[in-house]
mmCIF file with all atom_site columns, C-alpha atoms and ligand atoms in Angstrom:
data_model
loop_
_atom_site.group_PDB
_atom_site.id
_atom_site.type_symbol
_atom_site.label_atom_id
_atom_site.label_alt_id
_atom_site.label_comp_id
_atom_site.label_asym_id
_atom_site.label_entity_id
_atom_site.label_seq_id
_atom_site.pdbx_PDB_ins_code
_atom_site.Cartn_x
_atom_site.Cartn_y
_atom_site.Cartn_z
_atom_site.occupancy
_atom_site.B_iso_or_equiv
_atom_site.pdbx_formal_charge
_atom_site.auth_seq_id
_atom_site.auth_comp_id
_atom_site.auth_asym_id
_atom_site.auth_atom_id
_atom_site.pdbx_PDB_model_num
ATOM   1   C  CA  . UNK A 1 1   ? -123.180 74.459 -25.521 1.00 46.00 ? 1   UNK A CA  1
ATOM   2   C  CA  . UNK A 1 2   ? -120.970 76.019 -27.180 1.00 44.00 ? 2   UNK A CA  1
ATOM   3   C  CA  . UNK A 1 3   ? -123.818 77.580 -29.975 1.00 50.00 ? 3   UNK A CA  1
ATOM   4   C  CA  . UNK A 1 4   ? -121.715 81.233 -31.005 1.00 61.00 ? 4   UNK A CA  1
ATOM   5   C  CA  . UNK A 1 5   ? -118.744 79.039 -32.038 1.00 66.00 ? 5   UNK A CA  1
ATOM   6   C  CA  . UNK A 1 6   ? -119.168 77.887 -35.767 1.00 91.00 ? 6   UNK A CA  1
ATOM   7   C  CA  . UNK A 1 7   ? -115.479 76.850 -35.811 1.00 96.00 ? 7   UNK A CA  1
ATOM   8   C  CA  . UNK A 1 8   ? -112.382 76.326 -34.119 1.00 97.00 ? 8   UNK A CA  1
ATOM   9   C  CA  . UNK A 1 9   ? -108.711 77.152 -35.246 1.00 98.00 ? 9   UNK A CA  1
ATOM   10  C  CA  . UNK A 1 10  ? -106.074 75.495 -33.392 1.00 98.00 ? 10  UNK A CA  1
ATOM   11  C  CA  . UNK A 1 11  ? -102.381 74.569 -34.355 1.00 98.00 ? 11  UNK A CA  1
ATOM   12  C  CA  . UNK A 1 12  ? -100.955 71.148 -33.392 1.00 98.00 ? 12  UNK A CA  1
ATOM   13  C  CA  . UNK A 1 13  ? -97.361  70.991 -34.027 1.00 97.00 ? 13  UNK A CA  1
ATOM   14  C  CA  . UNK A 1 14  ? -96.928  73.121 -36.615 1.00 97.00 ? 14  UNK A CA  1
ATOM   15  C  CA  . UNK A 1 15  ? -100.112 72.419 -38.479 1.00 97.00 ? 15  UNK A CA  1
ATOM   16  C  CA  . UNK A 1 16  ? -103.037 74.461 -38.611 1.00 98.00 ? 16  UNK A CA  1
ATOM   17  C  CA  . UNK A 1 17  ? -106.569 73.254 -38.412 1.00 97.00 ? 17  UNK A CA  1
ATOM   18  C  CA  . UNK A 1 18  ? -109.853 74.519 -38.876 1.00 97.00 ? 18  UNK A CA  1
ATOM   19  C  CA  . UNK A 1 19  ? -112.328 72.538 -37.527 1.00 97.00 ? 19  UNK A CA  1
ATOM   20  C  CA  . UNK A 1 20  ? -116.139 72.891 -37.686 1.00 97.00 ? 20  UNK A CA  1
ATOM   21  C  CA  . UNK A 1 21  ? -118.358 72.454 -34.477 1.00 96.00 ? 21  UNK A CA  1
ATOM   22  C  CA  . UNK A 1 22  ? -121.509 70.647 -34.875 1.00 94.00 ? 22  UNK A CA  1
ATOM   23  C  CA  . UNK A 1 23  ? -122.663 67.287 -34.918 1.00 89.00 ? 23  UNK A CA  1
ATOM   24  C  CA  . UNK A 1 24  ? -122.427 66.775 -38.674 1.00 89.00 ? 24  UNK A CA  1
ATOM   25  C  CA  . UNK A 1 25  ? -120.127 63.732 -39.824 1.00 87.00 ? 25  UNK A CA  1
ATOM   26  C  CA  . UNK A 1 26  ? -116.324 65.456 -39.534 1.00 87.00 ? 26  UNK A CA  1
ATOM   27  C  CA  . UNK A 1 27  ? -117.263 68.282 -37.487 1.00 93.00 ? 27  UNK A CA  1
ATOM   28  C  CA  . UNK A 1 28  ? -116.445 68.309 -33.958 1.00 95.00 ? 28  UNK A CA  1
ATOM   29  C  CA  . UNK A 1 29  ? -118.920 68.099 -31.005 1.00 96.00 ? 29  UNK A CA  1
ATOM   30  C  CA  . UNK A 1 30  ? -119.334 70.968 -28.650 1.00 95.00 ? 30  UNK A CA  1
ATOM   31  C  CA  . UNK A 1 31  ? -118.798 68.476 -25.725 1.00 96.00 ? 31  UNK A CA  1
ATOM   32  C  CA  . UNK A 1 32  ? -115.798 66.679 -27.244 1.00 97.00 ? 32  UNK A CA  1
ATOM   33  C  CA  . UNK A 1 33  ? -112.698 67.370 -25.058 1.00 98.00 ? 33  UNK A CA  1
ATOM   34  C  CA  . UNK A 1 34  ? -109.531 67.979 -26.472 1.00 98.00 ? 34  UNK A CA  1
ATOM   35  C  CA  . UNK A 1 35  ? -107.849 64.861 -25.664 1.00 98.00 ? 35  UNK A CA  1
ATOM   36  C  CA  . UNK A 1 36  ? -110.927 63.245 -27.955 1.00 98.00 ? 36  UNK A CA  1
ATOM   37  C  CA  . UNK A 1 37  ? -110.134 65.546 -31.195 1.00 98.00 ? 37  UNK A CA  1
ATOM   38  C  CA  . UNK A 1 38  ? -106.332 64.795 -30.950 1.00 98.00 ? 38  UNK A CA  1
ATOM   39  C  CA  . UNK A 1 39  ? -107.052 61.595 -31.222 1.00 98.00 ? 39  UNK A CA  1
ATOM   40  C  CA  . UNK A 1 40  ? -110.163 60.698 -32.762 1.00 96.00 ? 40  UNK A CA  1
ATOM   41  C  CA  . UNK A 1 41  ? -110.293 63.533 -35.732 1.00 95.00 ? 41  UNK A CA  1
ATOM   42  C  CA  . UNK A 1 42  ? -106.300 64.026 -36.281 1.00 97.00 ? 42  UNK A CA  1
ATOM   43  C  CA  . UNK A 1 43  ? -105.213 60.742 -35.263 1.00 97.00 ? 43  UNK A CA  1
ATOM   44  C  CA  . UNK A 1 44  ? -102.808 62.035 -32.843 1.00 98.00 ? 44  UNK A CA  1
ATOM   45  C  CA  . UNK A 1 45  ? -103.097 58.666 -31.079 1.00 98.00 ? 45  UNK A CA  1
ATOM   46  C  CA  . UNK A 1 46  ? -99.560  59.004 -28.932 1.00 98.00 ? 46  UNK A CA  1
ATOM   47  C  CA  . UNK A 1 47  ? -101.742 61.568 -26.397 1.00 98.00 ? 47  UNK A CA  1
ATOM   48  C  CA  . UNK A 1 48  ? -103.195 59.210 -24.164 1.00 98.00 ? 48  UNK A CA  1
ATOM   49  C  CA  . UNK A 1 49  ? -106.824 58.848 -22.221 1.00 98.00 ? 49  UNK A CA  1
ATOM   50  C  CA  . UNK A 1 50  ? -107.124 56.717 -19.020 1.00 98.00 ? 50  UNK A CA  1
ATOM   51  C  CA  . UNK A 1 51  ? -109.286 58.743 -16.475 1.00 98.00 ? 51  UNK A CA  1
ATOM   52  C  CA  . UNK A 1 52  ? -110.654 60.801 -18.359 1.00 98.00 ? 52  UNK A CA  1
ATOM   53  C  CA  . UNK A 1 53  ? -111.237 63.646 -15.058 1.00 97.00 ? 53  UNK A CA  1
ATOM   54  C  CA  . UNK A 1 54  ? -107.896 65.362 -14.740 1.00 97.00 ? 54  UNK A CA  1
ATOM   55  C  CA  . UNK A 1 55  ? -106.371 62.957 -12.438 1.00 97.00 ? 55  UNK A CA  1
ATOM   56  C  CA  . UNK A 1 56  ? -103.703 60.942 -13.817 1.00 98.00 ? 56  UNK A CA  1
ATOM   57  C  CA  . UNK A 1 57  ? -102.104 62.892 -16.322 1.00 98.00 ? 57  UNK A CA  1
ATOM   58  C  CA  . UNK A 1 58  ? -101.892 60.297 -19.480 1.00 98.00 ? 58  UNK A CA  1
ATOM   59  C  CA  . UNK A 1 59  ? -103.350 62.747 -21.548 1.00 98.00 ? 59  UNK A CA  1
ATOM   60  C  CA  . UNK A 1 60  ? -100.860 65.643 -21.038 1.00 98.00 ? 60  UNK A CA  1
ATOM   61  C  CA  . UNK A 1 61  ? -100.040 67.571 -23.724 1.00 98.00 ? 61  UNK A CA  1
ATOM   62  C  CA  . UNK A 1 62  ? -98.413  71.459 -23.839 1.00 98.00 ? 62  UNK A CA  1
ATOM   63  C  CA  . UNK A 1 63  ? -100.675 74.569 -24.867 1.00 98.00 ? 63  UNK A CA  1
ATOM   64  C  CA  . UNK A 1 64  ? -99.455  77.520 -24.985 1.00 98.00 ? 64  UNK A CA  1
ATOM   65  C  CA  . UNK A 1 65  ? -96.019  76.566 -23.465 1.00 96.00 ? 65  UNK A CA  1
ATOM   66  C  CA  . UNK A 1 66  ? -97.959  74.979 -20.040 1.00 97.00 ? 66  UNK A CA  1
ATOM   67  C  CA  . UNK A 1 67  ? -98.385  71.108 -19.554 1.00 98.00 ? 67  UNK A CA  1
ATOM   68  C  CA  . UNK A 1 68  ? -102.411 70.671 -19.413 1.00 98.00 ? 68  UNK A CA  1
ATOM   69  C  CA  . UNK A 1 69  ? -104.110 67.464 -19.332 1.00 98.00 ? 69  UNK A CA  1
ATOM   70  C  CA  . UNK A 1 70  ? -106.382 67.727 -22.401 1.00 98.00 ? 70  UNK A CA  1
ATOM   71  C  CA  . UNK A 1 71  ? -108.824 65.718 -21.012 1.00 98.00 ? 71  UNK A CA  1
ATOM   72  C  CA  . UNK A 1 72  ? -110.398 68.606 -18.986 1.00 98.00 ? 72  UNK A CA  1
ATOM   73  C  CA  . UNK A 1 73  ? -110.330 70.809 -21.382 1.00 98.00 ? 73  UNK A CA  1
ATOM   74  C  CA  . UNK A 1 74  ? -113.047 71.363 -24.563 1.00 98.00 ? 74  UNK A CA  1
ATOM   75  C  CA  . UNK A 1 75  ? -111.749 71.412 -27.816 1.00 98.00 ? 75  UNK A CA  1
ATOM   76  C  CA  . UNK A 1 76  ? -113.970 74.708 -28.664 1.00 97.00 ? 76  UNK A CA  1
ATOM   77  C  CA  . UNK A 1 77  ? -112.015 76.520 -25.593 1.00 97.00 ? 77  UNK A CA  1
ATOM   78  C  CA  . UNK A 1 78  ? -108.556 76.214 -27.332 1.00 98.00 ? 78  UNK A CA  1
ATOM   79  C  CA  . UNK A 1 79  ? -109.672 78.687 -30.179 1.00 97.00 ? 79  UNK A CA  1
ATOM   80  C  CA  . UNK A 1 80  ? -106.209 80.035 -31.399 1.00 98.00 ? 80  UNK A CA  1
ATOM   81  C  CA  . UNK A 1 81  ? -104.161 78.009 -29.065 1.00 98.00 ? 81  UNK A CA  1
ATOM   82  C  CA  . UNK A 1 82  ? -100.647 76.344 -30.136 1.00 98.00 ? 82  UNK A CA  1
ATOM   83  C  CA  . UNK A 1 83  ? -100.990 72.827 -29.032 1.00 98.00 ? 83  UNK A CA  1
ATOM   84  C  CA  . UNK A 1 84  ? -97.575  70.121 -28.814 1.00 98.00 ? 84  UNK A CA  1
ATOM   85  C  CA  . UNK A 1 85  ? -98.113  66.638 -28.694 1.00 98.00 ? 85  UNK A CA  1
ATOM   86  C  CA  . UNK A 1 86  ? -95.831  63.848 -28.487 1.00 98.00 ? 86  UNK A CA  1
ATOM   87  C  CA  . UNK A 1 87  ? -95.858  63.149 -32.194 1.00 98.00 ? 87  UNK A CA  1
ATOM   88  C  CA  . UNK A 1 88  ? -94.444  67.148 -32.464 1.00 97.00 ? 88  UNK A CA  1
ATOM   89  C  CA  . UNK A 1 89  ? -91.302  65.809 -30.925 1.00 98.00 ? 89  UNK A CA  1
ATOM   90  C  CA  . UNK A 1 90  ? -89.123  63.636 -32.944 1.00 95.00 ? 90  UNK A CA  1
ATOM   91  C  CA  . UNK A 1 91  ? -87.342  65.369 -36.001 1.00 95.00 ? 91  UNK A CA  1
ATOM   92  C  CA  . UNK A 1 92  ? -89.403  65.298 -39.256 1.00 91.00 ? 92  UNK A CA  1
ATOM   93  C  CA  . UNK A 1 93  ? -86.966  64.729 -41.516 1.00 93.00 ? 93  UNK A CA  1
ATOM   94  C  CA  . UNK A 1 94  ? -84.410  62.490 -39.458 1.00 96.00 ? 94  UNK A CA  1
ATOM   95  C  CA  . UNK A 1 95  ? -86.533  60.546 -37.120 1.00 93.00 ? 95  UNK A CA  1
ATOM   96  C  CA  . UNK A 1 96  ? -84.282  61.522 -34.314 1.00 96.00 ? 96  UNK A CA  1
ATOM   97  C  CA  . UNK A 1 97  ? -85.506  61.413 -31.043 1.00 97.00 ? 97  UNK A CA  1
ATOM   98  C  CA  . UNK A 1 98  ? -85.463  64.662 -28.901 1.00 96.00 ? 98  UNK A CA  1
ATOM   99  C  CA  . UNK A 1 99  ? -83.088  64.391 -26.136 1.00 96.00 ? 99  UNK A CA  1
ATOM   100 C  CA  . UNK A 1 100 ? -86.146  63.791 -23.555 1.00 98.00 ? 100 UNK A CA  1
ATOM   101 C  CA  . UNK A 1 101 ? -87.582  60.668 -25.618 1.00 98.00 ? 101 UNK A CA  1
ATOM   102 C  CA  . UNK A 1 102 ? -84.146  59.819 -25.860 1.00 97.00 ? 102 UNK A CA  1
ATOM   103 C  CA  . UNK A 1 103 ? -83.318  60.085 -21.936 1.00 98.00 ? 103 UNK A CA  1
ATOM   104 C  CA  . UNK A 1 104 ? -86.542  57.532 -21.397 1.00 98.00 ? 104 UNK A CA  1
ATOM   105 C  CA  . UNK A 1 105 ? -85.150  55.348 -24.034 1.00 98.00 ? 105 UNK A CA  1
ATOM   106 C  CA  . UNK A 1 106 ? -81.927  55.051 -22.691 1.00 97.00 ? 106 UNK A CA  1
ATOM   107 C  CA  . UNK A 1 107 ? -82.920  54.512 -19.282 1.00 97.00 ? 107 UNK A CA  1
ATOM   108 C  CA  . UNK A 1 108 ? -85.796  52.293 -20.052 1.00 97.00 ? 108 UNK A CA  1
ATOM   109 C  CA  . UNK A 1 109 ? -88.055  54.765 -18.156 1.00 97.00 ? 109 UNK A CA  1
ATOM   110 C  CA  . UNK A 1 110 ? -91.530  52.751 -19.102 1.00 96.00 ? 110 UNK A CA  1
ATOM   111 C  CA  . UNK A 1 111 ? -92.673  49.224 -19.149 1.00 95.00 ? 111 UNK A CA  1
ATOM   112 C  CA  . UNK A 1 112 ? -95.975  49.532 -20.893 1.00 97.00 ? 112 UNK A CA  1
ATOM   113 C  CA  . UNK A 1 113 ? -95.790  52.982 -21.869 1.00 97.00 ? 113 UNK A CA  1
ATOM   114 C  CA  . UNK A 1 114 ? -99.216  54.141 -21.389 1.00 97.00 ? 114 UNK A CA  1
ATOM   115 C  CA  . UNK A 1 115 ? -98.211  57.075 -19.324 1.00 98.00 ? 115 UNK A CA  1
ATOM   116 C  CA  . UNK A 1 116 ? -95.211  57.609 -20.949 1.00 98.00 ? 116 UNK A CA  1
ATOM   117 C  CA  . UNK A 1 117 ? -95.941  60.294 -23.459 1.00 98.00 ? 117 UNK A CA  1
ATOM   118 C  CA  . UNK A 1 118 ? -97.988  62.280 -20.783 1.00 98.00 ? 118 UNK A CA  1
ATOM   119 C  CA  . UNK A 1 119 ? -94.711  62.310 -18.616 1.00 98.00 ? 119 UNK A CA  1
ATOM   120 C  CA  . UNK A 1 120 ? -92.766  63.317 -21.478 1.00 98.00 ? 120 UNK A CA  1
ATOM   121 C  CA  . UNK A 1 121 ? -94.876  66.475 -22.212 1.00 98.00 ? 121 UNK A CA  1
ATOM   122 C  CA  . UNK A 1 122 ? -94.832  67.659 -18.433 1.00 98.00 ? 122 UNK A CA  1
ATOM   123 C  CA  . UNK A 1 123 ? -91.000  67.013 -18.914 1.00 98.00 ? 123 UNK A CA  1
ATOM   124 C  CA  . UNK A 1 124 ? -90.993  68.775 -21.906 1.00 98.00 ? 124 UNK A CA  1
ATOM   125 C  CA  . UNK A 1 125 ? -92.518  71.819 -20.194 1.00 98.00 ? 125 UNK A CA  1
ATOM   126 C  CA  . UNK A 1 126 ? -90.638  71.822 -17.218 1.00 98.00 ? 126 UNK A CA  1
ATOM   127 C  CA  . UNK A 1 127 ? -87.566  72.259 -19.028 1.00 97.00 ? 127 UNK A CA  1
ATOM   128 C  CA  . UNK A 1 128 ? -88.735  75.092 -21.456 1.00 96.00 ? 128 UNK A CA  1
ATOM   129 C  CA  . UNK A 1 129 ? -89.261  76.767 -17.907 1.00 96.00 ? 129 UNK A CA  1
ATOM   130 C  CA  . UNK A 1 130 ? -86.691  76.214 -15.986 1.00 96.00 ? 130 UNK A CA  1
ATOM   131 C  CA  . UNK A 1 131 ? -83.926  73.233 -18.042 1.00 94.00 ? 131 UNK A CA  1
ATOM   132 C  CA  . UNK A 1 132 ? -82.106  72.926 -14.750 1.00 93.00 ? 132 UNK A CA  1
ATOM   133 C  CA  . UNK A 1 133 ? -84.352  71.480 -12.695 1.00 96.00 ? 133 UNK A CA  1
ATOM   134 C  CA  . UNK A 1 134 ? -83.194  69.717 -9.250  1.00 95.00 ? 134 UNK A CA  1
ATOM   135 C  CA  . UNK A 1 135 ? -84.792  66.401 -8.312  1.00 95.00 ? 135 UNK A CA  1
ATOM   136 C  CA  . UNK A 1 136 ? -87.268  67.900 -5.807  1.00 97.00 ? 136 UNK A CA  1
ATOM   137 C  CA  . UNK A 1 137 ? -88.769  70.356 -8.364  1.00 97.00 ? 137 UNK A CA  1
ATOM   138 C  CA  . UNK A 1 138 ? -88.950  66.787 -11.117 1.00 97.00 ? 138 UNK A CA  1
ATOM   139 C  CA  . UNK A 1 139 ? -90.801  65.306 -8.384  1.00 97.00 ? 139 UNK A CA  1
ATOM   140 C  CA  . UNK A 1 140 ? -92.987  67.936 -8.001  1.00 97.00 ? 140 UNK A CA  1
ATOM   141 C  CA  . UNK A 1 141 ? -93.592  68.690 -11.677 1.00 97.00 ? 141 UNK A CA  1
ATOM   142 C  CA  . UNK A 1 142 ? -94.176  65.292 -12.233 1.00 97.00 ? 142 UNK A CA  1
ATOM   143 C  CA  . UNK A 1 143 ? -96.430  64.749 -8.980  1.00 96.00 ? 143 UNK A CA  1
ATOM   144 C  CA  . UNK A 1 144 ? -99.891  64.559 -11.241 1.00 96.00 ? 144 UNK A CA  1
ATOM   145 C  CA  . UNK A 1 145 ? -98.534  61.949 -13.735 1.00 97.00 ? 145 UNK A CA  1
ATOM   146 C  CA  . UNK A 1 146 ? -99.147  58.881 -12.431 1.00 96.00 ? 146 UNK A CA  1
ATOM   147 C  CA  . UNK A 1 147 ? -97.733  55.212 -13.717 1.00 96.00 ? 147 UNK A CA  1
ATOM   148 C  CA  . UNK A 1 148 ? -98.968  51.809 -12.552 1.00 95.00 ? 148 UNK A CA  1
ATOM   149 C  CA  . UNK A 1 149 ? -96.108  50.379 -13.625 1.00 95.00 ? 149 UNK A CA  1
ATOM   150 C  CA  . UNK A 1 150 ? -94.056  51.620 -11.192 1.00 91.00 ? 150 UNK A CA  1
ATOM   151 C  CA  . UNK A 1 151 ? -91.843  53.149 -13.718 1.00 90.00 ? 151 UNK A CA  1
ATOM   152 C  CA  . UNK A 1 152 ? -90.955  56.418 -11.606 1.00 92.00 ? 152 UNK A CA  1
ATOM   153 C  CA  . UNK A 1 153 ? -87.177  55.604 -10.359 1.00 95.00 ? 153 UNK A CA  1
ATOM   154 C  CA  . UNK A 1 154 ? -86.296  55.012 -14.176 1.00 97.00 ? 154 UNK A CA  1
ATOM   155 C  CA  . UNK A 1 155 ? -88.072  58.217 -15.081 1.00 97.00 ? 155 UNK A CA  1
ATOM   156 C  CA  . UNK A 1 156 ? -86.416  60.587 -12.364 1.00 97.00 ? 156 UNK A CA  1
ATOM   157 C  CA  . UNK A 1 157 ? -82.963  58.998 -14.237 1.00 97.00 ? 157 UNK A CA  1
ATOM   158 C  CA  . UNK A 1 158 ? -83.967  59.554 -17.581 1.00 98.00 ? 158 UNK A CA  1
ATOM   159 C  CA  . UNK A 1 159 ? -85.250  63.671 -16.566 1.00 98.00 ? 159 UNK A CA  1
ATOM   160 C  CA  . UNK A 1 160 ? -81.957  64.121 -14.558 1.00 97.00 ? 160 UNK A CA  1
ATOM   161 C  CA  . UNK A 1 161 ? -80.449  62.781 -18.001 1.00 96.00 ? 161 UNK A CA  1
ATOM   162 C  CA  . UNK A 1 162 ? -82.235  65.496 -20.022 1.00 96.00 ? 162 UNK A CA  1
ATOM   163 C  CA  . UNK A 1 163 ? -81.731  67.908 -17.865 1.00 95.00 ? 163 UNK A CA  1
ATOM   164 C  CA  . UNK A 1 164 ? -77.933  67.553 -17.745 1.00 91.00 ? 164 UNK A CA  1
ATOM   165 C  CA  . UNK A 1 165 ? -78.032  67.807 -21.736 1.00 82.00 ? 165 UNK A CA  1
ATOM   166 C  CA  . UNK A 1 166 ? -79.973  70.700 -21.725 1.00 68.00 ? 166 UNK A CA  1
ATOM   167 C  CA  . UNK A 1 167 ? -76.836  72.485 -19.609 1.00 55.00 ? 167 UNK A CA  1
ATOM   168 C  CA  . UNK A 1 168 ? -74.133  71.623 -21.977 1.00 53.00 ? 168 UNK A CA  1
HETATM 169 S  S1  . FES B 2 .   ? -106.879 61.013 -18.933 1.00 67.23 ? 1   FES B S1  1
HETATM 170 FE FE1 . FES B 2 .   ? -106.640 63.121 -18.658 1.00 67.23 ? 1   FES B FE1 1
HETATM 171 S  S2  . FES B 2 .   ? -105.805 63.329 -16.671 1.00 67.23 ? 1   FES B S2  1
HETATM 172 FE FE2 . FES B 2 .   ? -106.241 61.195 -16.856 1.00 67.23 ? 1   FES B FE2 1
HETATM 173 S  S1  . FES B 2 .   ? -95.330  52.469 -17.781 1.00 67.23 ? 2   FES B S1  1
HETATM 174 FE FE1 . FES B 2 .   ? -97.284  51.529 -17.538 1.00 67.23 ? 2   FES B FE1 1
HETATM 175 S  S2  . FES B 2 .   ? -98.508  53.094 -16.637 1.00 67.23 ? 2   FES B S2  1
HETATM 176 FE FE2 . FES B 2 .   ? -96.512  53.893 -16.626 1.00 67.23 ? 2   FES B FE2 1
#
């Protein structure tokens, strides 16, 4: 339950935030997951909830450097972690896309998107770890993101895409 922890400090893209646990109006339940925090007390709507049980991915954002889905994960467990979400990725002063948004854009890698952000953060991590992926380890990273849309031969292009950038 959750009882010893009075608060919660965890940084989302740069920002710090200190968050009470309760069940007081603003404070956040012991049971809420992190995916539910990101986006229903910061507004961080971009990270995505379908499941809701670890299974599809939607939700994926980076803590500490690995791609978790945040779905599975309470929001009073990430005491003093460094959270990036999709909204972290785009320049704050110019707008500009980072060169994975920019791969998906340019390949049209999405048709309704829902996934889309989820598959960008697992891209995202991948390449901090290894930017030179070949297409069996994308396929692999990417193996718990799933898209209805059928969207995967468009993404595999628009990785390979980011990927190639990252070398030069
Ligand atoms: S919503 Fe979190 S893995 Fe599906
Ligand atoms: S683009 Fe619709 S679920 Fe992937």
């Amino acid at each position: 339950m959750g009882e010893n922890k009075k608060s919660v400090t965890i940084t989302v893209n740069g920002d710090v935030y200190q968050l009470g646990v309760g069940n007081a109006v603003g404070e956040i339940a012991p049971a809420d997951t992190l995916a539910e925090t990101l986006r229903e007390r910061l507004l961080l709507t971009g990270t995505k909830i379908s499941c809701d049980d670890g299974a599809c991915g939607c939700c994926t954002v980076i803590m500490n450097g690995k791609a978790i889905p945040s779905c599975t994960v309470l929001t009073i467990e990430c005491d003093g972690a460094d959270i990036r979400t999709i909204e972290g990725l785009q320049d704050p002063n110019t707008g500009e896309l980072d060169k994975v948004q920019q791969a998906f854009v340019d390949h049209s890698a999405f048709q309704c998107g829902y996934c889309t952000p989820g598959i960008i953060m697992t891209t995202e991590a991948l390449l901090a770890e290894n930017p030179h992926p070949d297409e069996e380890e994308i396929k692999e990273a990417l193996a718990g993101n799933y898209c209805r849309c059928i969207s995967h031969y468009q993404v595999l292009e628009a990785v390979k895409q980011a990927a190639k950038e990252g070398s030069e």
